[in-house]
Amino acid sequence: MFKQRLLSGIVLVVLAVVVLYLGGYVTGAAVLLLSIGGMFELLRIYKQHNTLLGFAGYAAVVAYYLMLFFDFRQYLLFMFIVAILVILAIYVFAYPKYTDKDIMAVIFGFFYTSFMLSYVYEIRILKNGGILVIMIFICSWVNDTLAYCAGVTMGKHKMSPKLSPKKSIEGLVGGLLGSAVVGGVYGFFFDKYVYVIDNSVAVFAIIGFAGAIVAVIGDLTASAIKRNNDIKDYSNLIPGHGGILDRFDSIIFTAPVIYYLLMFMIS
């Protein structure tokens, strides 16, 4: 199990590096596929993954990313309204096939797995985006790894015993501080390459700490949904890790927060 998890983790890191290095439509297409896959995993919980309602949700995801790719951002609010109207029209004309909970699952699924995750692409297309986007993974995967190490070696006080019994307060603190330190070190080495931000060391350290806080919320959110629906993993797509939402749960939350923190720091 450990070897399988380790090998899958290495493959994931390599793929992430290649996709983020290439940038542009390659990064956008990869995030689009992750969004559709994540929405499929979520809708499967509510048995809407292969229904007309579910396909309307997938169509909304594709439409949203196409508008990002072709820079029609000024029409995004209109697109959201149209998508919701289409979903509600299906609900009304197919009544009573679908319930209000089905509608909420599809709309939530779109914003949770698509809208929020799309900020990985939004950060990548910024000036110096190839360097800035790595902060998402420092706040998510590095934080998670360091929190695990701190929890195993020093963890005594449970952080959320009912939701995630293995997580400790010591692990939380270790992950937050570790993410800040790694962010600062990362900023030190790349400071001269990031000309859109002054003092990258301090900025990346702050973002590392703040992003790690949000990453914990993202991780616990995914765990709460699984516990509410009595499932262990969202899928078995990634051997040893589960599904897309199991591996990218914290990234979904950190990406938009880091984007707006960067916007604030840059401005």
PDB file of N, CA, C and O in Angstrom, residues 6 19 35 45 48 79 107 124 128 132 137-138 147 159 166 173 177 183 196 215 220 227 230 248-249 252 264 267:
ATOM      1  N   LEU A   6       3.274   5.839  -2.692  1.00  0.00           N
ATOM      2  CA  LEU A   6       4.477   6.599  -3.018  1.00  0.00           C
ATOM      3  C   LEU A   6       4.653   6.744  -4.514  1.00  0.00           C
ATOM      4  O   LEU A   6       4.933   7.842  -5.018  1.00  0.00           O
ATOM      5  N   VAL A  19       2.692  19.853 -16.478  1.00  0.00           N
ATOM      6  CA  VAL A  19       1.496  20.622 -16.852  1.00  0.00           C
ATOM      7  C   VAL A  19       1.652  22.095 -16.496  1.00  0.00           C
ATOM      8  O   VAL A  19       1.323  22.988 -17.292  1.00  0.00           O
ATOM      9  N   SER A  35     -11.638  19.251 -13.134  1.00  0.00           N
ATOM     10  CA  SER A  35     -12.929  19.790 -12.691  1.00  0.00           C
ATOM     11  C   SER A  35     -14.070  18.859 -13.069  1.00  0.00           C
ATOM     12  O   SER A  35     -14.963  18.586 -12.256  1.00  0.00           O
ATOM     13  N   ILE A  45     -22.030  10.597  -5.723  1.00  0.00           N
ATOM     14  CA  ILE A  45     -22.517  10.429  -4.347  1.00  0.00           C
ATOM     15  C   ILE A  45     -24.022  10.643  -4.280  1.00  0.00           C
ATOM     16  O   ILE A  45     -24.746   9.925  -3.579  1.00  0.00           O
ATOM     17  N   GLN A  48     -26.390  11.529  -9.387  1.00  0.00           N
ATOM     18  CA  GLN A  48     -26.724  12.432 -10.492  1.00  0.00           C
ATOM     19  C   GLN A  48     -25.621  12.477 -11.544  1.00  0.00           C
ATOM     20  O   GLN A  48     -25.650  13.319 -12.441  1.00  0.00           O
ATOM     21  N   MET A  79     -23.239  33.914 -17.856  1.00  0.00           N
ATOM     22  CA  MET A  79     -23.135  32.475 -18.069  1.00  0.00           C
ATOM     23  C   MET A  79     -23.605  31.695 -16.839  1.00  0.00           C
ATOM     24  O   MET A  79     -24.294  30.674 -16.955  1.00  0.00           O
ATOM     25  N   ILE A 107     -25.483  22.441  -8.583  1.00  0.00           N
ATOM     26  CA  ILE A 107     -25.001  23.831  -8.524  1.00  0.00           C
ATOM     27  C   ILE A 107     -23.791  23.934  -7.599  1.00  0.00           C
ATOM     28  O   ILE A 107     -22.775  24.570  -7.927  1.00  0.00           O
ATOM     29  N   ARG A 124      -1.682  30.664 -13.028  1.00  0.00           N
ATOM     30  CA  ARG A 124      -0.628  30.275 -13.982  1.00  0.00           C
ATOM     31  C   ARG A 124      -0.493  31.285 -15.127  1.00  0.00           C
ATOM     32  O   ARG A 124       0.622  31.484 -15.639  1.00  0.00           O
ATOM     33  N   ASN A 128       4.811  35.944 -14.359  1.00  0.00           N
ATOM     34  CA  ASN A 128       5.562  35.093 -13.431  1.00  0.00           C
ATOM     35  C   ASN A 128       4.688  33.982 -12.843  1.00  0.00           C
ATOM     36  O   ASN A 128       4.984  33.429 -11.785  1.00  0.00           O
ATOM     37  N   LEU A 132       4.612  31.625  -9.351  1.00  0.00           N
ATOM     38  CA  LEU A 132       3.571  31.911  -8.368  1.00  0.00           C
ATOM     39  C   LEU A 132       2.658  30.712  -8.109  1.00  0.00           C
ATOM     40  O   LEU A 132       2.229  30.479  -6.972  1.00  0.00           O
ATOM     41  N   PHE A 137       0.679  24.538  -4.239  1.00  0.00           N
ATOM     42  CA  PHE A 137       1.081  23.190  -3.836  1.00  0.00           C
ATOM     43  C   PHE A 137       1.911  23.205  -2.550  1.00  0.00           C
ATOM     44  O   PHE A 137       1.900  22.236  -1.799  1.00  0.00           O
ATOM     45  N   ILE A 138       2.603  24.318  -2.297  1.00  0.00           N
ATOM     46  CA  ILE A 138       3.295  24.458  -1.021  1.00  0.00           C
ATOM     47  C   ILE A 138       2.272  24.533   0.106  1.00  0.00           C
ATOM     48  O   ILE A 138       2.415  23.899   1.149  1.00  0.00           O
ATOM     49  N   ALA A 147       2.430  18.514   8.192  1.00  0.00           N
ATOM     50  CA  ALA A 147       1.458  18.323   9.268  1.00  0.00           C
ATOM     51  C   ALA A 147       1.423  16.864   9.703  1.00  0.00           C
ATOM     52  O   ALA A 147       1.325  16.550  10.898  1.00  0.00           O
ATOM     53  N   MET A 159      -7.398  17.473  17.002  1.00  0.00           N
ATOM     54  CA  MET A 159      -7.922  18.723  16.458  1.00  0.00           C
ATOM     55  C   MET A 159      -9.416  18.631  16.183  1.00  0.00           C
ATOM     56  O   MET A 159     -10.191  19.527  16.513  1.00  0.00           O
ATOM     57  N   LYS A 166      -7.349  11.350  13.262  1.00  0.00           N
ATOM     58  CA  LYS A 166      -5.895  11.248  13.189  1.00  0.00           C
ATOM     59  C   LYS A 166      -5.197  12.608  13.192  1.00  0.00           C
ATOM     60  O   LYS A 166      -3.981  12.683  13.388  1.00  0.00           O
ATOM     61  N   VAL A 173      -0.275  22.950  13.712  1.00  0.00           N
ATOM     62  CA  VAL A 173       0.727  24.002  13.905  1.00  0.00           C
ATOM     63  C   VAL A 173       1.980  23.720  13.080  1.00  0.00           C
ATOM     64  O   VAL A 173       2.535  24.614  12.430  1.00  0.00           O
ATOM     65  N   LEU A 177       3.288  26.343  10.205  1.00  0.00           N
ATOM     66  CA  LEU A 177       4.620  26.946  10.299  1.00  0.00           C
ATOM     67  C   LEU A 177       5.544  26.421   9.198  1.00  0.00           C
ATOM     68  O   LEU A 177       6.314  27.184   8.613  1.00  0.00           O
ATOM     69  N   GLY A 183       7.512  28.399   2.164  1.00  0.00           N
ATOM     70  CA  GLY A 183       7.132  29.509   1.283  1.00  0.00           C
ATOM     71  C   GLY A 183       8.180  30.602   1.278  1.00  0.00           C
ATOM     72  O   GLY A 183       8.539  31.132   0.221  1.00  0.00           O
ATOM     73  N   VAL A 196       7.077  41.086 -10.259  1.00  0.00           N
ATOM     74  CA  VAL A 196       5.778  41.721  -9.999  1.00  0.00           C
ATOM     75  C   VAL A 196       5.521  41.867  -8.510  1.00  0.00           C
ATOM     76  O   VAL A 196       4.535  42.475  -8.097  1.00  0.00           O
ATOM     77  N   ALA A 215      -6.186  25.466   3.436  1.00  0.00           N
ATOM     78  CA  ALA A 215      -6.000  24.088   2.976  1.00  0.00           C
ATOM     79  C   ALA A 215      -6.577  23.095   3.979  1.00  0.00           C
ATOM     80  O   ALA A 215      -7.177  22.083   3.608  1.00  0.00           O
ATOM     81  N   LEU A 220     -10.795  19.183   5.520  1.00  0.00           N
ATOM     82  CA  LEU A 220     -11.858  18.766   6.433  1.00  0.00           C
ATOM     83  C   LEU A 220     -13.228  18.815   5.758  1.00  0.00           C
ATOM     84  O   LEU A 220     -14.111  18.023   6.090  1.00  0.00           O
ATOM     85  N   ARG A 227     -17.986  11.608   5.194  1.00  0.00           N
ATOM     86  CA  ARG A 227     -18.592  11.029   6.393  1.00  0.00           C
ATOM     87  C   ARG A 227     -20.122  11.150   6.354  1.00  0.00           C
ATOM     88  O   ARG A 227     -20.835  10.245   6.790  1.00  0.00           O
ATOM     89  N   ASP A 230     -21.092   8.364   4.138  1.00  0.00           N
ATOM     90  CA  ASP A 230     -20.574   7.050   4.516  1.00  0.00           C
ATOM     91  C   ASP A 230     -19.741   6.409   3.403  1.00  0.00           C
ATOM     92  O   ASP A 230     -19.966   5.263   3.004  1.00  0.00           O
ATOM     93  N   PHE A 248      -7.079  16.496  -4.349  1.00  0.00           N
ATOM     94  CA  PHE A 248      -7.068  17.934  -4.647  1.00  0.00           C
ATOM     95  C   PHE A 248      -8.035  18.721  -3.767  1.00  0.00           C
ATOM     96  O   PHE A 248      -8.357  19.865  -4.080  1.00  0.00           O
ATOM     97  N   ASP A 249      -8.489  18.115  -2.664  1.00  0.00           N
ATOM     98  CA  ASP A 249      -9.470  18.770  -1.799  1.00  0.00           C
ATOM     99  C   ASP A 249      -8.971  20.103  -1.239  1.00  0.00           C
ATOM    100  O   ASP A 249      -9.704  21.103  -1.222  1.00  0.00           O
ATOM    101  N   ILE A 252      -8.473  22.941  -4.007  1.00  0.00           N
ATOM    102  CA  ILE A 252      -9.723  23.599  -4.388  1.00  0.00           C
ATOM    103  C   ILE A 252      -9.932  24.869  -3.572  1.00  0.00           C
ATOM    104  O   ILE A 252     -10.399  25.884  -4.087  1.00  0.00           O
ATOM    105  N   PHE A 264      -3.690  41.241  -4.179  1.00  0.00           N
ATOM    106  CA  PHE A 264      -3.524  42.286  -3.169  1.00  0.00           C
ATOM    107  C   PHE A 264      -2.060  42.682  -3.037  1.00  0.00           C
ATOM    108  O   PHE A 264      -1.715  43.858  -2.980  1.00  0.00           O
ATOM    109  N   SER A 267      -0.841  44.506  -6.240  1.00  0.00           N
ATOM    110  CA  SER A 267      -1.370  45.869  -6.378  1.00  0.00           C
ATOM    111  C   SER A 267      -0.779  46.796  -5.330  1.00  0.00           C
ATOM    112  O   SER A 267      -0.691  47.993  -5.536  1.00  0.00           O
TER     113      SER A 267
END
